[in-house]
mmCIF file of C-alpha atoms in Angstrom:
data_model
loop_
_atom_site.group_PDB
_atom_site.id
_atom_site.type_symbol
_atom_site.label_atom_id
_atom_site.label_comp_id
_atom_site.label_asym_id
_atom_site.label_seq_id
_atom_site.Cartn_x
_atom_site.Cartn_y
_atom_site.Cartn_z
ATOM 1 C CA MET A 228 19.979 -30.828 -21.704
ATOM 2 C CA ALA A 229 23.784 -31.240 -21.856
ATOM 3 C CA PRO A 230 24.481 -27.921 -24.353
ATOM 4 C CA SER A 231 22.310 -25.872 -21.207
ATOM 5 C CA HIS A 232 24.558 -27.383 -18.570
ATOM 6 C CA VAL A 233 27.881 -26.813 -20.555
ATOM 7 C CA LEU A 234 26.604 -22.933 -21.184
ATOM 8 C CA LYS A 235 25.864 -22.951 -17.404
ATOM 9 C CA CYS A 236 29.416 -24.387 -16.493
ATOM 10 C CA CYS A 237 30.925 -21.451 -18.887
ATOM 11 C CA GLN A 238 28.798 -18.897 -17.570
ATOM 12 C CA LYS A 239 30.393 -19.926 -13.932
ATOM 13 C CA VAL A 240 33.768 -19.735 -15.020
ATOM 14 C CA LEU A 241 33.295 -16.604 -16.977
ATOM 15 C CA ALA A 242 31.736 -15.020 -13.769
ATOM 16 C CA TRP A 243 35.036 -15.246 -12.031
ATOM 17 C CA VAL A 244 37.001 -13.250 -14.629
ATOM 18 C CA PRO A 245 36.563 -10.037 -13.109
ATOM 19 C CA VAL A 246 37.514 -11.267 -9.658
ATOM 20 C CA ALA A 247 40.695 -12.920 -11.392
ATOM 21 C CA PHE A 248 41.469 -9.239 -12.897
ATOM 22 C CA ILE A 249 41.124 -7.412 -9.503
ATOM 23 C CA ALA A 250 43.091 -10.240 -7.783
ATOM 24 C CA LEU A 251 46.072 -9.867 -10.349
ATOM 25 C CA VAL A 252 45.856 -6.172 -10.318
ATOM 26 C CA VAL A 253 46.358 -6.120 -6.650
ATOM 27 C CA ALA A 254 49.312 -9.051 -6.782
ATOM 28 C CA TRP A 255 50.864 -6.521 -9.226
ATOM 29 C CA SER A 256 50.249 -3.716 -6.896
ATOM 30 C CA TYR A 257 52.077 -5.478 -4.098
ATOM 31 C CA TYR A 258 54.668 -6.561 -6.122
ATOM 32 C CA ALA A 259 55.674 -2.880 -7.557
ATOM 33 C CA TYR A 260 55.234 -1.074 -4.536
ATOM 34 C CA VAL A 261 57.322 -3.625 -2.196
ATOM 35 C CA VAL A 262 59.765 -4.656 -4.351
ATOM 36 C CA GLU A 263 60.423 -2.218 -7.211
ATOM 37 C CA LEU A 264 59.515 1.005 -4.819
ATOM 38 C CA CYS A 265 60.507 0.315 -1.645
ATOM 39 C CA VAL A 266 63.461 -1.945 -1.788
ATOM 40 C CA PHE A 267 65.287 -0.569 -5.503
ATOM 41 C CA THR A 268 63.910 2.739 -5.278
ATOM 42 C CA ILE A 269 63.761 4.396 -2.035
ATOM 43 C CA SER A 270 67.090 4.602 -0.469
ATOM 44 C CA SER A 271 66.059 5.859 3.338
ATOM 45 C CA THR A 272 65.743 2.915 5.351
ATOM 46 C CA ALA A 273 63.465 4.715 8.007
ATOM 47 C CA GLU A 274 61.233 5.772 5.024
ATOM 48 C CA LYS A 275 61.398 2.255 3.877
ATOM 49 C CA VAL A 276 60.242 0.735 7.234
ATOM 50 C CA VAL A 277 57.445 3.352 7.707
ATOM 51 C CA TYR A 278 56.114 2.825 4.425
ATOM 52 C CA LEU A 279 56.083 -1.131 4.374
ATOM 53 C CA VAL A 280 54.168 -1.311 8.044
ATOM 54 C CA VAL A 281 51.402 0.873 6.680
ATOM 55 C CA PHE A 282 51.347 -0.700 3.156
ATOM 56 C CA HIS A 283 50.714 -4.023 4.689
ATOM 57 C CA LEU A 284 47.985 -3.014 7.244
ATOM 58 C CA SER A 285 45.988 -1.538 4.521
ATOM 59 C CA PHE A 286 46.824 -4.311 2.442
ATOM 60 C CA VAL A 287 45.591 -6.964 4.934
ATOM 61 C CA MET A 288 42.510 -5.406 5.725
ATOM 62 C CA PHE A 289 41.803 -4.560 2.213
ATOM 63 C CA VAL A 290 42.413 -8.187 1.079
ATOM 64 C CA TRP A 291 40.275 -9.525 4.339
ATOM 65 C CA SER A 292 37.233 -7.708 3.530
ATOM 66 C CA TYR A 293 37.265 -8.395 -0.210
ATOM 67 C CA GLY A 294 37.471 -12.193 0.676
ATOM 68 C CA LYS A 295 34.773 -11.985 3.161
ATOM 69 C CA THR A 296 32.551 -10.157 0.841
ATOM 70 C CA ILE A 297 33.536 -12.689 -2.248
ATOM 71 C CA PHE A 298 32.905 -16.003 -0.397
ATOM 72 C CA THR A 299 30.201 -14.972 2.458
ATOM 73 C CA SER A 300 27.108 -16.836 0.766
ATOM 74 C CA PRO A 301 23.870 -14.707 0.552
ATOM 75 C CA ALA A 302 21.485 -15.068 3.378
ATOM 76 C CA THR A 303 18.138 -16.789 2.004
ATOM 77 C CA PRO A 304 14.656 -16.467 4.062
ATOM 78 C CA SER A 305 13.938 -19.158 6.579
ATOM 79 C CA ASN A 306 11.322 -21.723 6.042
ATOM 80 C CA GLU A 307 8.938 -19.769 7.731
ATOM 81 C CA PHE A 308 8.226 -17.860 4.570
ATOM 82 C CA CYS A 309 7.908 -20.986 2.525
ATOM 83 C CA LEU A 310 4.722 -22.397 1.689
ATOM 84 C CA SER A 311 3.016 -25.388 3.348
ATOM 85 C CA LYS A 312 2.426 -28.285 0.715
ATOM 86 C CA ALA A 313 -1.138 -27.979 1.075
ATOM 87 C CA ASP A 314 -0.855 -24.342 0.300
ATOM 88 C CA LYS A 315 1.785 -24.641 -2.593
ATOM 89 C CA GLU A 316 -0.810 -27.096 -4.171
ATOM 90 C CA GLN A 317 -3.770 -25.044 -3.844
ATOM 91 C CA TYR A 318 -1.546 -22.088 -5.048
ATOM 92 C CA GLU A 319 -0.450 -23.742 -8.284
ATOM 93 C CA LYS A 320 -3.980 -25.075 -9.147
ATOM 94 C CA GLU A 321 -5.692 -21.532 -8.846
ATOM 95 C CA GLU A 322 -5.430 -19.786 -12.030
ATOM 96 C CA ARG A 323 -7.275 -16.291 -10.849
ATOM 97 C CA PRO A 324 -4.468 -13.621 -9.635
ATOM 98 C CA GLU A 325 -7.297 -13.051 -6.792
ATOM 99 C CA SER A 326 -7.491 -16.465 -5.274
ATOM 100 C CA GLN A 327 -3.770 -16.888 -5.393
ATOM 101 C CA GLN A 328 -3.489 -13.640 -3.384
ATOM 102 C CA GLU A 329 -5.890 -14.765 -1.026
ATOM 103 C CA ILE A 330 -3.986 -18.069 -0.336
ATOM 104 C CA LEU A 331 -0.633 -15.873 0.131
ATOM 105 C CA ARG A 332 -2.735 -13.503 2.558
ATOM 106 C CA ARG A 333 -3.771 -16.559 4.714
ATOM 107 C CA ALA A 334 -0.010 -17.548 4.784
ATOM 108 C CA ALA A 335 1.470 -14.532 5.698
ATOM 109 C CA LYS A 336 -1.214 -13.142 8.355
ATOM 110 C CA ASP A 337 1.697 -14.014 10.938
ATOM 111 C CA LEU A 338 4.665 -13.400 9.301
ATOM 112 C CA PRO A 339 6.373 -10.051 9.988
ATOM 113 C CA ILE A 340 5.942 -8.446 6.556
ATOM 114 C CA TYR A 341 5.362 -4.832 6.206
ATOM 115 C CA THR A 342 5.915 -4.091 2.329
ATOM 116 C CA THR A 343 3.725 -5.017 -0.321
ATOM 117 C CA THR A 344 4.016 -4.496 -4.404
ATOM 118 C CA ALA A 345 2.952 -1.466 -5.564
ATOM 119 C CA SER A 346 -0.625 -3.026 -6.413
ATOM 120 C CA ARG A 347 -0.827 -3.501 -2.653
ATOM 121 C CA ALA A 348 0.055 -7.584 -3.524
ATOM 122 C CA ILE A 349 1.999 -9.808 -1.305
ATOM 123 C CA ARG A 350 5.250 -10.578 -2.757
ATOM 124 C CA TYR A 351 5.787 -13.865 -3.995
ATOM 125 C CA CYS A 352 8.683 -15.670 -5.560
ATOM 126 C CA ASP A 353 7.350 -18.160 -8.067
ATOM 127 C CA ARG A 354 10.883 -19.170 -8.513
ATOM 128 C CA CYS A 355 11.927 -20.016 -5.034
ATOM 129 C CA GLN A 356 8.171 -20.459 -4.062
ATOM 130 C CA LEU A 357 8.100 -18.375 -0.858
ATOM 131 C CA ILE A 358 6.916 -15.389 0.338
ATOM 132 C CA LYS A 359 9.371 -12.651 0.586
ATOM 133 C CA PRO A 360 10.556 -10.823 3.528
ATOM 134 C CA ASP A 361 10.854 -7.252 3.648
ATOM 135 C CA ARG A 362 13.837 -5.912 1.438
ATOM 136 C CA CYS A 363 14.068 -9.387 -0.082
ATOM 137 C CA HIS A 364 14.585 -9.433 -3.890
ATOM 138 C CA HIS A 365 15.290 -12.509 -6.379
ATOM 139 C CA CYS A 366 18.887 -12.682 -7.837
ATOM 140 C CA SER A 367 18.845 -14.102 -11.204
ATOM 141 C CA ALA A 368 22.461 -14.430 -11.360
ATOM 142 C CA CYS A 369 22.540 -16.991 -8.193
ATOM 143 C CA ASP A 370 19.247 -18.113 -8.523
ATOM 144 C CA VAL A 371 18.262 -17.180 -5.015
ATOM 145 C CA CYS A 372 16.159 -14.735 -3.162
ATOM 146 C CA VAL A 373 18.474 -12.893 -1.122
ATOM 147 C CA LEU A 374 17.864 -11.142 2.240
ATOM 148 C CA LYS A 375 17.910 -7.458 2.064
ATOM 149 C CA MET A 376 19.319 -7.340 -1.312
ATOM 150 C CA ASP A 377 21.232 -4.556 -2.742
ATOM 151 C CA HIS A 378 22.924 -5.528 -5.796
ATOM 152 C CA HIS A 379 24.543 -8.226 -7.477
ATOM 153 C CA CYS A 380 28.387 -6.941 -7.941
ATOM 154 C CA PRO A 381 30.371 -8.539 -10.869
ATOM 155 C CA TRP A 382 33.303 -7.623 -9.090
ATOM 156 C CA VAL A 383 32.818 -10.196 -6.383
ATOM 157 C CA ASN A 384 31.227 -12.730 -8.271
ATOM 158 C CA ASN A 385 28.552 -12.643 -5.222
ATOM 159 C CA CYS A 386 25.137 -10.564 -4.094
ATOM 160 C CA VAL A 387 25.687 -8.146 -1.805
ATOM 161 C CA GLY A 388 22.954 -8.446 0.906
ATOM 162 C CA PHE A 389 22.006 -8.881 4.436
ATOM 163 C CA SER A 390 24.868 -11.527 5.209
ATOM 164 C CA ASN A 391 27.842 -9.555 3.504
ATOM 165 C CA TYR A 392 26.791 -5.815 3.099
ATOM 166 C CA LYS A 393 29.085 -4.488 5.926
ATOM 167 C CA PHE A 394 31.828 -6.611 4.150
ATOM 168 C CA PHE A 395 31.179 -4.890 1.144
ATOM 169 C CA LEU A 396 31.425 -1.376 2.847
ATOM 170 C CA LEU A 397 34.850 -2.287 4.804
ATOM 171 C CA PHE A 398 35.900 -3.369 1.039
ATOM 172 C CA LEU A 399 35.455 -0.306 -0.587
ATOM 173 C CA MET A 400 36.745 1.911 2.556
ATOM 174 C CA TYR A 401 39.881 -0.128 2.632
ATOM 175 C CA SER A 402 40.520 -0.290 -0.913
ATOM 176 C CA LEU A 403 40.089 3.475 -0.982
ATOM 177 C CA LEU A 404 42.389 3.977 1.596
ATOM 178 C CA TYR A 405 45.019 1.504 -0.110
ATOM 179 C CA CYS A 406 44.906 3.540 -3.376
ATOM 180 C CA LEU A 407 45.042 6.986 -1.365
ATOM 181 C CA PHE A 408 48.169 5.650 0.310
ATOM 182 C CA VAL A 409 49.832 4.134 -2.483
ATOM 183 C CA ALA A 410 49.291 7.267 -4.779
ATOM 184 C CA ALA A 411 50.142 9.673 -2.103
ATOM 185 C CA THR A 412 53.598 7.807 -1.572
ATOM 186 C CA VAL A 413 54.583 6.966 -4.856
ATOM 187 C CA LEU A 414 53.956 10.290 -5.931
ATOM 188 C CA GLN A 415 57.612 11.886 -5.463
ATOM 189 C CA TYR A 416 59.072 9.509 -7.054
ATOM 190 C CA PHE A 417 56.492 9.303 -9.962
ATOM 191 C CA ILE A 418 57.472 13.090 -10.298
ATOM 192 C CA LYS A 419 61.660 12.286 -9.842
ATOM 193 C CA PHE A 420 61.222 9.318 -12.515
ATOM 194 C CA TRP A 421 58.944 12.104 -14.868
ATOM 195 C CA THR A 422 61.503 14.562 -14.604
ATOM 196 C CA ASN A 423 64.441 12.260 -15.053
ATOM 197 C CA GLU A 424 65.879 12.856 -11.691
ATOM 198 C CA LEU A 425 66.261 9.185 -10.901
ATOM 199 C CA PRO A 426 67.953 7.390 -13.535
ATOM 200 C CA ASP A 427 66.161 4.909 -15.741
ATOM 201 C CA THR A 428 65.790 1.396 -13.978
ATOM 202 C CA HIS A 429 63.419 -1.425 -14.511
ATOM 203 C CA ALA A 430 61.410 0.188 -11.614
ATOM 204 C CA LYS A 431 60.478 3.166 -13.683
ATOM 205 C CA PHE A 432 57.670 1.621 -15.385
ATOM 206 C CA HIS A 433 56.239 0.103 -12.418
ATOM 207 C CA VAL A 434 56.372 3.276 -10.334
ATOM 208 C CA LEU A 435 54.758 5.532 -13.247
ATOM 209 C CA PHE A 436 52.058 3.236 -13.708
ATOM 210 C CA LEU A 437 51.505 2.122 -9.967
ATOM 211 C CA PHE A 438 50.465 5.733 -9.688
ATOM 212 C CA PHE A 439 48.218 5.960 -12.825
ATOM 213 C CA VAL A 440 46.457 2.908 -11.548
ATOM 214 C CA ALA A 441 46.166 4.002 -8.000
ATOM 215 C CA ALA A 442 44.827 7.306 -8.532
ATOM 216 C CA MET A 443 42.280 5.942 -11.274
ATOM 217 C CA PHE A 444 41.134 3.394 -8.879
ATOM 218 C CA PHE A 445 40.691 5.885 -6.087
ATOM 219 C CA ILE A 446 38.607 8.399 -8.146
ATOM 220 C CA SER A 447 36.046 5.738 -8.998
ATOM 221 C CA ILE A 448 35.703 3.913 -5.982
ATOM 222 C CA LEU A 449 35.559 7.244 -4.049
ATOM 223 C CA SER A 450 32.057 7.973 -5.773
ATOM 224 C CA LEU A 451 31.037 4.456 -5.163
ATOM 225 C CA PHE A 452 31.815 4.529 -1.593
ATOM 226 C CA SER A 453 30.512 7.765 -1.058
ATOM 227 C CA TYR A 454 27.012 6.677 -2.368
ATOM 228 C CA HIS A 455 26.858 3.993 0.037
ATOM 229 C CA CYS A 456 27.433 5.895 2.692
ATOM 230 C CA TRP A 457 24.613 8.144 1.739
ATOM 231 C CA LEU A 458 22.224 4.927 1.537
ATOM 232 C CA VAL A 459 23.822 3.590 4.835
ATOM 233 C CA GLY A 460 22.634 6.666 6.791
ATOM 234 C CA LYS A 461 19.233 6.892 5.014
ATOM 235 C CA ASN A 462 18.563 3.005 5.500
ATOM 236 C CA ARG A 463 18.104 2.538 1.715
ATOM 237 C CA SER A 464 19.237 -0.009 -0.754
ATOM 238 C CA THR A 465 20.788 0.209 -4.287
ATOM 239 C CA ILE A 466 17.564 -1.541 -5.877
ATOM 240 C CA GLY A 467 14.957 1.159 -4.057
ATOM 241 C CA GLU A 468 17.163 4.126 -5.503
ATOM 242 C CA LYS A 469 16.044 3.838 -9.091
ATOM 243 C CA GLY A 470 19.221 2.200 -10.696
ATOM 244 C CA ILE A 471 21.489 5.296 -9.476
ATOM 245 C CA PHE A 472 24.067 2.747 -8.724
ATOM 246 C CA ASP A 473 24.100 1.237 -12.132
ATOM 247 C CA CYS A 474 24.263 4.501 -13.750
ATOM 248 C CA LEU A 475 27.186 5.233 -11.639
ATOM 249 C CA THR A 476 29.475 2.352 -12.026
ATOM 250 C CA GLY A 477 27.939 0.197 -15.005
ATOM 251 C CA GLU A 478 27.003 -3.000 -12.813
ATOM 252 C CA LEU A 479 24.113 -4.757 -13.550
ATOM 253 C CA SER A 480 21.884 -5.606 -10.658
ATOM 254 C CA SER A 481 20.246 -8.832 -11.275
ATOM 255 C CA PHE A 482 17.039 -8.865 -9.481
ATOM 256 C CA ASP A 483 12.959 -8.931 -9.893
ATOM 257 C CA VAL A 484 12.091 -5.809 -11.723
ATOM 258 C CA SER A 485 8.628 -6.109 -10.483
ATOM 259 C CA THR A 486 9.516 -4.723 -6.796
ATOM 260 C CA GLU A 487 11.780 -2.005 -5.506
ATOM 261 C CA THR A 488 13.616 -1.528 -8.835
ATOM 262 C CA PHE A 489 11.856 1.609 -9.810
ATOM 263 C CA ARG A 490 10.180 2.650 -6.876
ATOM 264 C CA ALA A 491 10.404 3.136 -2.972
ATOM 265 C CA PRO A 492 9.173 0.074 -0.790
ATOM 266 C CA THR A 493 5.254 0.234 -0.344
ATOM 267 C CA PHE A 494 4.025 0.108 2.783
ATOM 268 C CA ARG A 495 0.456 0.281 4.140
ATOM 269 C CA ASN A 496 0.356 4.133 3.629
ATOM 270 C CA GLY A 497 1.976 4.076 0.328
ATOM 271 C CA PRO A 498 5.414 4.140 -1.204
ATOM 272 C CA ASP A 499 8.041 5.853 1.391
ATOM 273 C CA LYS A 500 11.546 5.772 0.740
ATOM 274 C CA ASN A 501 12.629 6.622 4.278
ATOM 275 C CA GLY A 502 10.145 3.892 5.913
ATOM 276 C CA PHE A 503 13.142 2.105 7.232
ATOM 277 C CA SER A 504 14.964 4.433 8.399
ATOM 278 C CA LEU A 505 15.368 4.751 12.340
ATOM 279 C CA GLY A 506 17.936 7.889 12.164
ATOM 280 C CA CYS A 507 21.502 8.123 10.922
ATOM 281 C CA SER A 508 23.128 6.358 14.400
ATOM 282 C CA LYS A 509 20.490 3.739 14.277
ATOM 283 C CA ASN A 510 20.937 3.217 10.942
ATOM 284 C CA LEU A 511 24.650 2.708 11.377
ATOM 285 C CA ARG A 512 23.969 0.341 14.225
ATOM 286 C CA GLU A 513 21.865 -1.814 12.218
ATOM 287 C CA VAL A 514 24.363 -2.616 9.573
ATOM 288 C CA PHE A 515 27.654 -2.601 11.784
ATOM 289 C CA GLY A 516 26.159 -3.579 15.268
ATOM 290 C CA ASP A 517 26.062 -2.121 18.836
ATOM 291 C CA GLU A 518 29.900 -2.445 19.463
ATOM 292 C CA LYS A 519 31.946 -0.146 17.858
ATOM 293 C CA LYS A 520 35.198 -1.863 18.454
ATOM 294 C CA TYR A 521 34.072 -4.460 15.805
ATOM 295 C CA TRP A 522 33.257 -1.581 13.228
ATOM 296 C CA LEU A 523 36.224 -1.592 11.408
ATOM 297 C CA LEU A 524 36.790 -5.341 11.323
ATOM 298 C CA PRO A 525 35.395 -7.766 8.765
ATOM 299 C CA ILE A 526 33.520 -9.969 10.807
ATOM 300 C CA PHE A 527 29.783 -9.903 10.913
ATOM 301 C CA THR A 528 27.992 -7.841 13.659
ATOM 302 C CA SER A 529 24.993 -6.674 11.738
ATOM 303 C CA LEU A 530 21.940 -6.470 13.909
ATOM 304 C CA GLY A 531 18.652 -8.863 13.088
ATOM 305 C CA ASP A 532 18.190 -11.921 11.213
ATOM 306 C CA GLY A 533 17.209 -10.201 7.482
ATOM 307 C CA CYS A 534 14.085 -11.200 7.476
ATOM 308 C CA ASN A 535 12.264 -8.157 9.078
ATOM 309 C CA PHE A 536 13.670 -4.973 10.273
ATOM 310 C CA PRO A 537 12.661 -2.068 12.656
ATOM 311 C CA THR A 538 10.332 0.457 10.578
ATOM 312 C CA ARG A 539 9.245 3.798 11.536
ATOM 313 C CA LEU A 540 5.927 3.097 9.693
ATOM 314 C CA VAL A 541 3.847 0.129 11.562
ATOM 315 C CA THR A 542 0.406 -0.541 10.562
ATOM 316 C CA MET A 543 -3.022 -0.228 12.372
ATOM 317 C CA ASP A 544 -4.354 -2.542 14.682
ATOM 318 C CA PRO A 545 -5.979 -5.754 12.888
ATOM 319 C CA GLU A 546 -9.255 -5.010 14.875
ATOM 320 C CA GLN A 547 -8.898 -0.804 13.907
ATOM 321 C CA LEU A 548 -8.835 -2.122 10.311
ATOM 322 C CA THR A 549 -12.047 -4.267 10.452
ATOM 323 C CA VAL A 550 -13.632 -1.124 11.758
ATOM 324 C CA SER A 551 -11.981 1.258 9.111
ATOM 325 C CA SER A 552 -12.799 -1.596 6.298
ATOM 326 C CA GLN A 553 -16.503 -1.287 7.245
ATOM 327 C CA ASN A 554 -16.779 2.412 7.086
ATOM 328 C CA GLU A 555 -14.713 2.816 3.645
ATOM 329 C CA PRO A 556 -15.615 0.408 0.554
ATOM 330 C CA ALA A 557 -12.330 -1.458 -0.515
ATOM 331 C CA LYS A 558 -10.783 0.450 -3.824
ATOM 332 C CA SER A 559 -8.849 -2.623 -4.667
ATOM 333 C CA SER A 560 -8.701 -6.331 -3.599
ATOM 334 C CA GLY A 561 -5.251 -6.030 -2.010
ATOM 335 C CA ALA A 562 -5.488 -2.483 -0.325
ATOM 336 C CA ASN A 563 -6.976 -3.827 2.865
ATOM 337 C CA GLN A 564 -5.237 -7.125 3.505
ATOM 338 C CA SER A 565 -4.745 -7.645 7.338
ATOM 339 C CA PHE A 566 -0.671 -8.307 7.657
ATOM 340 C CA PRO A 567 0.940 -7.863 9.451
ATOM 341 C CA THR A 568 -1.120 -8.854 12.581
ATOM 342 C CA ARG A 569 1.640 -7.833 14.989
ATOM 343 C CA PRO A 570 4.366 -5.467 15.529
ATOM 344 C CA LEU A 571 8.114 -6.646 15.233
ATOM 345 C CA SER A 572 8.993 -8.702 18.225
ATOM 346 C CA GLU A 573 11.208 -7.429 21.034
ATOM 347 C CA SER A 574 14.292 -9.833 19.563
ATOM 348 C CA GLN A 575 13.629 -8.636 15.882
ATOM 349 C CA ASN A 576 13.469 -4.953 17.302
ATOM 350 C CA ARG A 577 16.773 -4.254 19.042
ATOM 351 C CA LEU A 578 17.084 -0.528 17.561
ATOM 352 C CA LEU A 579 13.724 0.619 19.235
ATOM 353 C CA ALA A 580 13.964 -1.592 22.338
ATOM 354 C CA GLY A 581 15.011 0.822 25.386
ATOM 355 C CA ASP A 582 14.169 4.011 23.620
ATOM 356 C CA CYS A 583 10.777 3.779 21.445
ATOM 357 C CA GLN A 584 7.634 2.263 22.852
ATOM 358 C CA TRP A 585 4.489 1.081 20.521
ATOM 359 C CA VAL A 586 1.628 2.938 21.378
ATOM 360 C CA GLU A 587 -1.645 0.974 21.226
ATOM 361 C CA SER A 588 -4.200 2.645 23.233
ATOM 362 C CA GLY A 589 -4.814 5.696 25.619
ATOM 363 C CA PRO A 590 -3.828 9.090 24.822
ATOM 364 C CA GLU A 591 -2.509 8.557 20.963
ATOM 365 C CA GLU A 592 -5.946 6.564 20.371
ATOM 366 C CA GLU A 593 -6.517 9.153 17.548
ATOM 367 C CA SER A 594 -3.420 8.656 15.534
ATOM 368 C CA VAL A 595 -4.032 4.720 15.742
ATOM 369 C CA LYS A 596 -7.526 5.439 14.185
ATOM 370 C CA SER A 597 -5.578 7.380 11.309
ATOM 371 C CA GLY A 598 -3.833 4.277 10.445
ATOM 372 C CA SER A 599 -0.464 3.756 11.910
ATOM 373 C CA LEU A 600 0.908 3.346 15.479
ATOM 374 C CA ASP A 601 3.302 6.071 16.881
ATOM 375 C CA CYS A 602 7.035 5.194 17.608
ATOM 376 C CA LYS A 603 8.120 7.820 20.386
ATOM 377 C CA TYR A 604 11.761 8.410 21.056
ATOM 378 C CA PHE A 605 12.904 9.962 24.284
#
């Protein structure tokens, strides 16, 4: 027990090494730019003032968003997704997967769940002992189920998910602008030192190295930021993109590989990568909120509660499901499970309110019978 406890403590300490490395690089860049460049190298007072004002603005926003990404705890599922004591005991006693799934289906019938595993089973976390909400995954590094988990990032020593995804995007954007500004303003003095137009001083090393570091980080962050901008526009997550993020950055995402790691989220109609996409503008609002004046500030403004999300793929009415199940034999034990039994509530469907209505009867009856409810935009 003791060696295991010591090992866990060592792992927790080592997990902060990448964060400490970034902090040291940022602290050195601040010293190199403010002291060595602006104080000792630049002779023009006006140029110094302009550079220092813009530099400190980008520096503050960068550090603020980075800190929020690190210290914002991952959001976890609410208690309604936990099994009751009786269901939990019954689930643990059952040995047959079919019987366990029946218990889960009964517990999940009133939950706003729209996705399943690839085998059409209800997604359940044995570690946390709860039914996973849509887009929720278990992180082995944090040892919790994280709402709308994107990935576990070692550079922030935290899971990036519903509670801090906006902060993570702003961190990438401001770090990109920070590196771009530093590299652009240092370039002329880098050339002057390189060509010996300026005398050799103690500032030379700092200025030369500062340009290389800023340019290197800018190039690496640019690809990552571009990729996440594409994900936001499509309303997808890193987990659902077949590990592309890991290939680009070398990061290892710690999550349950049995779900979205190598496949798109599975709805009743089958896998669909665009199942949660509501269009680019609504996808942006889902992450950044309704009020654009807060979009560039690292304060939480994301819509919803992280447990359920608006989706353009809404399963059929339970009564229609019963009729169709009588006409067609079940292909598998989980193929005709009757969840969810209701569309998203008005409070959890803000992105669709006002410009979308659920059609459950009338002229669209034919589309209902085909297995889905239409979501129309006006």
